[in-house]
Amino acid sequence: MKVPFSWLKRYVDIDVTPQELQDKLFSCGFEVEELIDLGAEISRVVVGVVTEAVPQEGTHLHVCKVDCGEYGHDIQISTGAPNVYVGMHTPAALDGATLPGGVTIKARALRGVESNGMLCSGEELGLNEDLYPGAEVYGLLDLPKDTRPGEDIRAVCGLDEFIFDISITANRADCQSILGIAREVAAVLDKPLKMPATDYVMSEATDPRLSITVQAPDLCPRYIGHYVRNITPGQSPRWMRRDLALCGLRSISNVVDITNYVMLEIGQPMHAFDMDTLESCRIIVRRAAEGETITTLDGKEFSLNAQNLVICDGEKPVALAGVMGGLNSEITDKTTQLLFESAKFARDNVRKTARSLGQNTDASSHYEKGVSEYTTELGMARALHLIQELGCGEVTATHIDVSAGAPRQGKQFTARLSRINAILGIQVPADAVLDILRRLSFEVTLEADGDTMQVVPPRWREDIEIGEPDLAEEVIREYGYEHIVPTFLKAATVTSGGLDADQDRQARAKRTLCAQGFYEAITLSFYADADLDALHIAPDAPERNVVRILNPISSNLTIMRPLLAPSLLNAAVENLKKGNDAGRLFELANVYAPKQQPLTQLPEERLHLGLVAFGAQEDFFTLKGAVEALGAAFGIAFTFRRAAAPWLHPGISADILCEGECVGMFGKLANDVTAELKLPKDSRDSQKIFLAEIDWPALMAHRRTALRYAPLSEFPAVQRDLALVAEETVACGDIMEEMRRACPQLGEVKLFDIYRSEALGDGKKSMAFTLQFLPDDKALTPDEVDRFVKKILGNLKYKLNIEIR
């Protein structure tokens, strides 16, 4: 939220610099993300008075003599602006001056004539019409004649302004306004708060036809409407347009600007309905009918349902409650009478509506964090005051306030000083506690025992719960976190530290994968059904049984992930789109599965290990090697079989088996899945994406609980090559498994060639392996190796009908 320093100073007598105030705000819990100095990029730009302007023959330029006060009374500057004239007061950027955007002005010759600077337009100073009148006029900025030559242009044009960009946490909805921050500034500086004017005088005029009915009080606990007539639309005064501009809003008209101004200043989103466009004077707040439509002020049409709250003029919707008004009741230059709306809407309903319709506005952002009923009352009073201050309407006596019965005073509760200090772990003096709470507008009465307090928080602090914990937080952020002394928890014990067994295993796995060239990735635990659709997962597949987010922060983050594969695939695709054409990533993180539907308890969280490799140099064996290295790190031997995952290529994928149990899968992304990705079509290398996913607890169940040392044999291993003819359907993994069963002395087995030919027979293939035989306590003789080979061939013939080629 942007808060101009000059606006804050209207409510609090601030006697510190913006930089000091930034530190004080941070110390009491408000992060200033950026302190913006509007004139930071401007230097050596002063008021110049044009004393002479002579057209340069053959050009569009004027050679001017400019009086810049103490910087020089006769500075020659050339300009091509058409509106220059003798006697004009205008910004003059001198030699060595800087302008917004990193522009530096240097003295140089223009069309052969020396120019010692530049005369500036409003745009070149970063101004617009709302920040300074005349800033958007074509040509030079024409300054008032009472400006002094040589005066710094930042002071003249209001660019000597600081703006605090403050991050407001969700629990401090009362601070999403200038007034809310001013309250905190007044408290931290121990200064009185000057409230904005809210007084107004009502005429005797009424409109008895006007009525307001709230049919959904659970979604709209408070709705205030006030009738204003004799509207005279026009431009807002300069001070209001400037305040809006400093906060990033453009001026539209006086009435619309008032609603925006009240939202920024008080924190109350407001809306004004043109009464002449309403079909009746009956305002009804209700749930939308299924399929009912509305066209909002931005021209978008939406189809609604019963979860959406609408404001109706008897029958048809004229506003989407808490989000945006309807196009059919907008304020125009022809508006003569209006109804001001100031309401409190249920924050969760506004959030769901805004997210489901993709219609996020400043108003919905305020309502999602929460608006108090006190703010609703104050906002209406401030808006009516501004109507009279700007002289743009008559405030009538027709005022309707519909409430669901919420109390009109703060909630009262009892708290103890001793309990507050116990929570903080330090002793804050009673006088300091009382002073802090009173500065924060709490009503506090200390009872005779010196410990018990009767507390009434201000009505705008709906985040304060009954009890001491919230009070302790209020006290310490004003008293100072530096007073907290680190102490052990009561149940704390001294340990030797280090990782537990599971953490150690995870760290070992990560080190192993890093050694294989993979980098660790951390992705969000959420994605959408569309991510499962992208992997062609069937609607009735187990992976579709997911935990759905009731209030998602985005339409792309609606379910808790049942697989890591979509997360890592999205990471690979984003890298490929941005020109990172190769990479290897892994993630060890939880996936989520509901124990039953609908949810009545927390879902099961299960660790999965996911891998992705993409790029021209990657292939099936990249992941196979990484998986085997991972198994070796835990003493696990894998076997493989063809996988049937819908997102993997049926001929270039495999299930990972441990002692017959499938613990994961890996392979190339299926061609039809790859074809649907938004990847550069002119690069075949970007289509090479390989994925793996392993169930971590299932994998760890097969690890060796204790790795045993086995010394290297002093005798050399013996290698033999075998070329085997097998049926096309026989998998390489099955052949290797039968070899190992036949010969315990068999060590490493490598496939180094696959050959197919008509000479081998229909449906046949030749596979060539290198076999390594390991000796025990003596060297292997040729006869022993021949016997091993014969036994292997016999086993292959009997089990898989494989012949030697």
PDB file of C-alpha atoms in Angstrom, residues 328-533:
ATOM      1  CA  ASN A 328     -25.861  -0.013 -16.045  1.00  0.00           C
ATOM      2  CA  SER A 329     -25.624   2.329 -13.012  1.00  0.00           C
ATOM      3  CA  GLU A 330     -22.269   4.066 -13.463  1.00  0.00           C
ATOM      4  CA  ILE A 331     -21.756   7.728 -12.658  1.00  0.00           C
ATOM      5  CA  THR A 332     -21.533   9.945 -15.767  1.00  0.00           C
ATOM      6  CA  ASP A 333     -21.432  13.658 -16.597  1.00  0.00           C
ATOM      7  CA  LYS A 334     -25.240  13.540 -16.782  1.00  0.00           C
ATOM      8  CA  THR A 335     -25.740  12.198 -13.248  1.00  0.00           C
ATOM      9  CA  THR A 336     -28.001  14.433 -11.145  1.00  0.00           C
ATOM     10  CA  GLN A 337     -28.820  12.215  -8.154  1.00  0.00           C
ATOM     11  CA  LEU A 338     -27.065   9.260  -6.591  1.00  0.00           C
ATOM     12  CA  LEU A 339     -27.100   6.746  -3.790  1.00  0.00           C
ATOM     13  CA  PHE A 340     -23.885   6.393  -1.814  1.00  0.00           C
ATOM     14  CA  GLU A 341     -23.196   2.847  -0.613  1.00  0.00           C
ATOM     15  CA  SER A 342     -20.967   2.031   2.346  1.00  0.00           C
ATOM     16  CA  ALA A 343     -21.168  -1.609   3.401  1.00  0.00           C
ATOM     17  CA  LYS A 344     -19.479  -4.491   5.173  1.00  0.00           C
ATOM     18  CA  PHE A 345     -19.395  -7.719   3.185  1.00  0.00           C
ATOM     19  CA  ALA A 346     -18.204 -11.161   4.318  1.00  0.00           C
ATOM     20  CA  ARG A 347     -14.513 -11.328   3.478  1.00  0.00           C
ATOM     21  CA  ASP A 348     -14.495 -14.998   2.447  1.00  0.00           C
ATOM     22  CA  ASN A 349     -17.432 -14.526   0.076  1.00  0.00           C
ATOM     23  CA  VAL A 350     -15.806 -11.537  -1.637  1.00  0.00           C
ATOM     24  CA  ARG A 351     -12.571 -13.480  -2.006  1.00  0.00           C
ATOM     25  CA  LYS A 352     -14.305 -16.501  -3.534  1.00  0.00           C
ATOM     26  CA  THR A 353     -16.285 -14.313  -5.941  1.00  0.00           C
ATOM     27  CA  ALA A 354     -13.246 -12.308  -7.042  1.00  0.00           C
ATOM     28  CA  ARG A 355     -11.131 -15.436  -7.537  1.00  0.00           C
ATOM     29  CA  SER A 356     -13.786 -17.487  -9.311  1.00  0.00           C
ATOM     30  CA  LEU A 357     -14.584 -14.671 -11.744  1.00  0.00           C
ATOM     31  CA  GLY A 358     -10.976 -13.523 -12.129  1.00  0.00           C
ATOM     32  CA  GLN A 359     -12.101 -10.008 -11.182  1.00  0.00           C
ATOM     33  CA  ASN A 360      -9.639  -8.695  -8.602  1.00  0.00           C
ATOM     34  CA  THR A 361     -10.076  -5.006  -7.736  1.00  0.00           C
ATOM     35  CA  ASP A 362      -8.872  -2.534  -5.116  1.00  0.00           C
ATOM     36  CA  ALA A 363     -12.255  -2.854  -3.419  1.00  0.00           C
ATOM     37  CA  SER A 364     -12.146  -6.660  -3.304  1.00  0.00           C
ATOM     38  CA  SER A 365      -8.603  -6.508  -1.924  1.00  0.00           C
ATOM     39  CA  HIS A 366      -9.831  -4.371   0.990  1.00  0.00           C
ATOM     40  CA  TYR A 367     -12.877  -6.542   1.661  1.00  0.00           C
ATOM     41  CA  GLU A 368     -10.837  -9.762   1.512  1.00  0.00           C
ATOM     42  CA  LYS A 369      -8.675  -8.536   4.406  1.00  0.00           C
ATOM     43  CA  GLY A 370     -11.708  -7.270   6.291  1.00  0.00           C
ATOM     44  CA  VAL A 371     -13.584  -4.009   6.833  1.00  0.00           C
ATOM     45  CA  SER A 372     -14.981  -3.134  10.255  1.00  0.00           C
ATOM     46  CA  GLU A 373     -18.431  -1.689  10.839  1.00  0.00           C
ATOM     47  CA  TYR A 374     -16.793   1.355  12.424  1.00  0.00           C
ATOM     48  CA  THR A 375     -14.988   1.980   9.136  1.00  0.00           C
ATOM     49  CA  THR A 376     -18.272   1.578   7.270  1.00  0.00           C
ATOM     50  CA  GLU A 377     -19.850   4.366   9.359  1.00  0.00           C
ATOM     51  CA  LEU A 378     -16.776   6.630   9.185  1.00  0.00           C
ATOM     52  CA  GLY A 379     -16.416   6.130   5.430  1.00  0.00           C
ATOM     53  CA  MET A 380     -19.975   7.274   4.743  1.00  0.00           C
ATOM     54  CA  ALA A 381     -19.599  10.338   6.959  1.00  0.00           C
ATOM     55  CA  ARG A 382     -16.326  11.292   5.269  1.00  0.00           C
ATOM     56  CA  ALA A 383     -17.814  10.896   1.792  1.00  0.00           C
ATOM     57  CA  LEU A 384     -20.802  13.116   2.641  1.00  0.00           C
ATOM     58  CA  HIS A 385     -18.465  15.729   4.118  1.00  0.00           C
ATOM     59  CA  LEU A 386     -16.421  15.757   0.902  1.00  0.00           C
ATOM     60  CA  ILE A 387     -19.596  16.154  -1.175  1.00  0.00           C
ATOM     61  CA  GLN A 388     -20.259  19.410   0.678  1.00  0.00           C
ATOM     62  CA  GLU A 389     -16.611  20.496   0.801  1.00  0.00           C
ATOM     63  CA  LEU A 390     -16.297  20.137  -2.981  1.00  0.00           C
ATOM     64  CA  GLY A 391     -19.733  21.669  -3.500  1.00  0.00           C
ATOM     65  CA  CYS A 392     -20.844  18.966  -5.904  1.00  0.00           C
ATOM     66  CA  GLY A 393     -24.148  17.871  -4.381  1.00  0.00           C
ATOM     67  CA  GLU A 394     -26.894  18.282  -1.778  1.00  0.00           C
ATOM     68  CA  VAL A 395     -26.825  15.844   1.149  1.00  0.00           C
ATOM     69  CA  THR A 396     -30.445  14.943   1.832  1.00  0.00           C
ATOM     70  CA  ALA A 397     -32.003  13.572   5.004  1.00  0.00           C
ATOM     71  CA  THR A 398     -32.630  10.158   3.422  1.00  0.00           C
ATOM     72  CA  HIS A 399     -30.222   7.879   5.294  1.00  0.00           C
ATOM     73  CA  ILE A 400     -30.858   4.116   5.577  1.00  0.00           C
ATOM     74  CA  ASP A 401     -28.801   1.848   7.814  1.00  0.00           C
ATOM     75  CA  VAL A 402     -29.469  -1.906   7.708  1.00  0.00           C
ATOM     76  CA  SER A 403     -27.628  -3.996  10.308  1.00  0.00           C
ATOM     77  CA  ALA A 404     -27.583  -7.678  11.184  1.00  0.00           C
ATOM     78  CA  GLY A 405     -27.338  -6.693  14.844  1.00  0.00           C
ATOM     79  CA  ALA A 406     -23.601  -6.448  15.501  1.00  0.00           C
ATOM     80  CA  PRO A 407     -22.794  -4.459  18.677  1.00  0.00           C
ATOM     81  CA  ARG A 408     -21.958  -0.781  18.166  1.00  0.00           C
ATOM     82  CA  GLN A 409     -19.227  -0.752  20.806  1.00  0.00           C
ATOM     83  CA  GLY A 410     -15.926  -2.558  21.285  1.00  0.00           C
ATOM     84  CA  LYS A 411     -15.873  -5.940  22.998  1.00  0.00           C
ATOM     85  CA  GLN A 412     -14.906  -5.793  26.661  1.00  0.00           C
ATOM     86  CA  PHE A 413     -12.732  -8.382  28.395  1.00  0.00           C
ATOM     87  CA  THR A 414     -10.492  -8.869  31.396  1.00  0.00           C
ATOM     88  CA  ALA A 415      -6.711  -9.247  31.135  1.00  0.00           C
ATOM     89  CA  ARG A 416      -3.865  -9.541  33.619  1.00  0.00           C
ATOM     90  CA  LEU A 417      -0.545  -7.720  33.502  1.00  0.00           C
ATOM     91  CA  SER A 418       1.227 -10.735  34.997  1.00  0.00           C
ATOM     92  CA  ARG A 419      -0.060 -12.962  32.208  1.00  0.00           C
ATOM     93  CA  ILE A 420       1.079 -10.487  29.523  1.00  0.00           C
ATOM     94  CA  ASN A 421       4.569 -10.428  31.046  1.00  0.00           C
ATOM     95  CA  ALA A 422       4.581 -14.221  31.304  1.00  0.00           C
ATOM     96  CA  ILE A 423       3.859 -14.473  27.591  1.00  0.00           C
ATOM     97  CA  LEU A 424       6.623 -11.975  26.753  1.00  0.00           C
ATOM     98  CA  GLY A 425       9.119 -13.533  29.137  1.00  0.00           C
ATOM     99  CA  ILE A 426      10.139 -10.097  30.449  1.00  0.00           C
ATOM    100  CA  GLN A 427       8.797  -7.593  32.974  1.00  0.00           C
ATOM    101  CA  VAL A 428       7.217  -4.602  31.254  1.00  0.00           C
ATOM    102  CA  PRO A 429       6.312  -1.936  33.825  1.00  0.00           C
ATOM    103  CA  ALA A 430       2.589  -1.539  34.407  1.00  0.00           C
ATOM    104  CA  ASP A 431       2.719   2.174  33.558  1.00  0.00           C
ATOM    105  CA  ALA A 432       4.357   1.351  30.201  1.00  0.00           C
ATOM    106  CA  VAL A 433       1.712  -1.261  29.378  1.00  0.00           C
ATOM    107  CA  LEU A 434      -1.138   1.110  30.177  1.00  0.00           C
ATOM    108  CA  ASP A 435       0.480   3.952  28.226  1.00  0.00           C
ATOM    109  CA  ILE A 436       1.043   1.781  25.147  1.00  0.00           C
ATOM    110  CA  LEU A 437      -2.501   0.438  25.108  1.00  0.00           C
ATOM    111  CA  ARG A 438      -3.982   3.919  25.540  1.00  0.00           C
ATOM    112  CA  ARG A 439      -1.799   5.284  22.713  1.00  0.00           C
ATOM    113  CA  LEU A 440      -3.261   2.517  20.561  1.00  0.00           C
ATOM    114  CA  SER A 441      -6.792   3.736  21.463  1.00  0.00           C
ATOM    115  CA  PHE A 442      -7.593   0.876  23.882  1.00  0.00           C
ATOM    116  CA  GLU A 443      -9.804   1.809  26.818  1.00  0.00           C
ATOM    117  CA  VAL A 444      -8.021   0.375  29.863  1.00  0.00           C
ATOM    118  CA  THR A 445      -8.978   0.440  33.527  1.00  0.00           C
ATOM    119  CA  LEU A 446      -6.557  -1.002  36.089  1.00  0.00           C
ATOM    120  CA  GLU A 447      -8.271  -2.524  39.101  1.00  0.00           C
ATOM    121  CA  ALA A 448      -7.214  -2.097  42.714  1.00  0.00           C
ATOM    122  CA  ASP A 449      -5.094  -5.279  42.786  1.00  0.00           C
ATOM    123  CA  GLY A 450      -2.639  -3.645  40.350  1.00  0.00           C
ATOM    124  CA  ASP A 451      -2.760  -6.630  38.005  1.00  0.00           C
ATOM    125  CA  THR A 452      -6.252  -7.031  36.563  1.00  0.00           C
ATOM    126  CA  MET A 453      -7.314  -4.756  33.712  1.00  0.00           C
ATOM    127  CA  GLN A 454     -10.677  -4.159  32.090  1.00  0.00           C
ATOM    128  CA  VAL A 455      -9.953  -3.660  28.388  1.00  0.00           C
ATOM    129  CA  VAL A 456     -12.067  -2.394  25.501  1.00  0.00           C
ATOM    130  CA  PRO A 457     -10.243  -2.420  22.151  1.00  0.00           C
ATOM    131  CA  PRO A 458     -11.180   0.174  19.507  1.00  0.00           C
ATOM    132  CA  ARG A 459     -13.994  -0.871  17.185  1.00  0.00           C
ATOM    133  CA  TRP A 460     -11.723  -0.860  14.148  1.00  0.00           C
ATOM    134  CA  ARG A 461      -9.461  -3.526  15.713  1.00  0.00           C
ATOM    135  CA  GLU A 462     -11.507  -6.611  14.860  1.00  0.00           C
ATOM    136  CA  ASP A 463      -8.294  -8.665  14.929  1.00  0.00           C
ATOM    137  CA  ILE A 464      -8.081  -8.382  18.749  1.00  0.00           C
ATOM    138  CA  GLU A 465      -9.329 -11.562  20.390  1.00  0.00           C
ATOM    139  CA  ILE A 466     -10.423 -11.828  24.003  1.00  0.00           C
ATOM    140  CA  GLY A 467      -7.392 -12.578  26.172  1.00  0.00           C
ATOM    141  CA  GLU A 468      -3.797 -11.593  26.822  1.00  0.00           C
ATOM    142  CA  PRO A 469      -1.865 -12.990  23.789  1.00  0.00           C
ATOM    143  CA  ASP A 470      -3.031 -10.233  21.402  1.00  0.00           C
ATOM    144  CA  LEU A 471      -2.414  -7.578  24.038  1.00  0.00           C
ATOM    145  CA  ALA A 472       1.096  -8.943  24.592  1.00  0.00           C
ATOM    146  CA  GLU A 473       1.779  -8.535  20.874  1.00  0.00           C
ATOM    147  CA  GLU A 474       0.526  -4.933  20.930  1.00  0.00           C
ATOM    148  CA  VAL A 475       2.678  -4.121  23.957  1.00  0.00           C
ATOM    149  CA  ILE A 476       5.948  -5.593  22.709  1.00  0.00           C
ATOM    150  CA  ARG A 477       5.838  -4.081  19.224  1.00  0.00           C
ATOM    151  CA  GLU A 478       5.577  -0.612  20.789  1.00  0.00           C
ATOM    152  CA  TYR A 479       7.801  -1.315  23.807  1.00  0.00           C
ATOM    153  CA  GLY A 480      10.522  -2.712  21.536  1.00  0.00           C
ATOM    154  CA  TYR A 481      11.519  -6.218  20.512  1.00  0.00           C
ATOM    155  CA  GLU A 482      15.077  -5.414  21.589  1.00  0.00           C
ATOM    156  CA  HIS A 483      13.927  -5.786  25.203  1.00  0.00           C
ATOM    157  CA  ILE A 484      13.225  -9.494  24.745  1.00  0.00           C
ATOM    158  CA  VAL A 485      15.867 -11.658  26.412  1.00  0.00           C
ATOM    159  CA  PRO A 486      16.457 -15.111  24.807  1.00  0.00           C
ATOM    160  CA  THR A 487      15.535 -17.918  27.219  1.00  0.00           C
ATOM    161  CA  PHE A 488      15.088 -21.673  27.036  1.00  0.00           C
ATOM    162  CA  LEU A 489      11.590 -23.083  26.884  1.00  0.00           C
ATOM    163  CA  LYS A 490      10.518 -24.748  30.106  1.00  0.00           C
ATOM    164  CA  ALA A 491      10.589 -28.198  28.500  1.00  0.00           C
ATOM    165  CA  ALA A 492      13.805 -27.546  26.572  1.00  0.00           C
ATOM    166  CA  THR A 493      16.709 -29.986  26.870  1.00  0.00           C
ATOM    167  CA  VAL A 494      20.298 -29.699  25.721  1.00  0.00           C
ATOM    168  CA  THR A 495      21.134 -32.091  22.894  1.00  0.00           C
ATOM    169  CA  SER A 496      24.184 -32.786  20.787  1.00  0.00           C
ATOM    170  CA  GLY A 497      22.307 -31.606  17.697  1.00  0.00           C
ATOM    171  CA  GLY A 498      22.840 -33.090  14.261  1.00  0.00           C
ATOM    172  CA  LEU A 499      20.447 -34.830  11.907  1.00  0.00           C
ATOM    173  CA  ASP A 500      18.144 -37.656  12.830  1.00  0.00           C
ATOM    174  CA  ALA A 501      18.277 -40.901  10.843  1.00  0.00           C
ATOM    175  CA  ASP A 502      15.637 -39.910   8.280  1.00  0.00           C
ATOM    176  CA  GLN A 503      17.164 -36.474   7.748  1.00  0.00           C
ATOM    177  CA  ASP A 504      20.543 -38.115   7.219  1.00  0.00           C
ATOM    178  CA  ARG A 505      19.091 -40.458   4.583  1.00  0.00           C
ATOM    179  CA  GLN A 506      17.460 -37.545   2.773  1.00  0.00           C
ATOM    180  CA  ALA A 507      20.719 -35.597   2.819  1.00  0.00           C
ATOM    181  CA  ARG A 508      22.564 -38.622   1.418  1.00  0.00           C
ATOM    182  CA  ALA A 509      20.047 -38.931  -1.408  1.00  0.00           C
ATOM    183  CA  LYS A 510      20.417 -35.242  -2.260  1.00  0.00           C
ATOM    184  CA  ARG A 511      24.219 -35.471  -2.299  1.00  0.00           C
ATOM    185  CA  THR A 512      24.009 -38.493  -4.573  1.00  0.00           C
ATOM    186  CA  LEU A 513      21.743 -36.745  -7.060  1.00  0.00           C
ATOM    187  CA  CYS A 514      23.866 -33.588  -6.997  1.00  0.00           C
ATOM    188  CA  ALA A 515      26.842 -35.781  -7.899  1.00  0.00           C
ATOM    189  CA  GLN A 516      24.808 -36.948 -10.918  1.00  0.00           C
ATOM    190  CA  GLY A 517      24.466 -33.334 -12.116  1.00  0.00           C
ATOM    191  CA  PHE A 518      21.018 -32.592 -10.673  1.00  0.00           C
ATOM    192  CA  TYR A 519      20.018 -29.384  -8.882  1.00  0.00           C
ATOM    193  CA  GLU A 520      17.458 -29.317  -6.090  1.00  0.00           C
ATOM    194  CA  ALA A 521      14.165 -27.579  -6.881  1.00  0.00           C
ATOM    195  CA  ILE A 522      11.481 -26.404  -4.472  1.00  0.00           C
ATOM    196  CA  THR A 523       8.037 -25.941  -6.015  1.00  0.00           C
ATOM    197  CA  LEU A 524       4.601 -25.098  -4.636  1.00  0.00           C
ATOM    198  CA  SER A 525       2.534 -27.893  -3.109  1.00  0.00           C
ATOM    199  CA  PHE A 526      -0.445 -26.810  -5.200  1.00  0.00           C
ATOM    200  CA  TYR A 527      -1.432 -26.897  -8.837  1.00  0.00           C
ATOM    201  CA  ALA A 528      -4.670 -27.309 -10.814  1.00  0.00           C
ATOM    202  CA  ASP A 529      -6.664 -30.104 -12.441  1.00  0.00           C
ATOM    203  CA  ALA A 530      -5.319 -28.779 -15.739  1.00  0.00           C
ATOM    204  CA  ASP A 531      -1.846 -29.992 -14.737  1.00  0.00           C
ATOM    205  CA  LEU A 532      -3.185 -33.532 -14.333  1.00  0.00           C
ATOM    206  CA  ASP A 533      -5.046 -33.148 -17.632  1.00  0.00           C
TER     207      ASP A 533
END
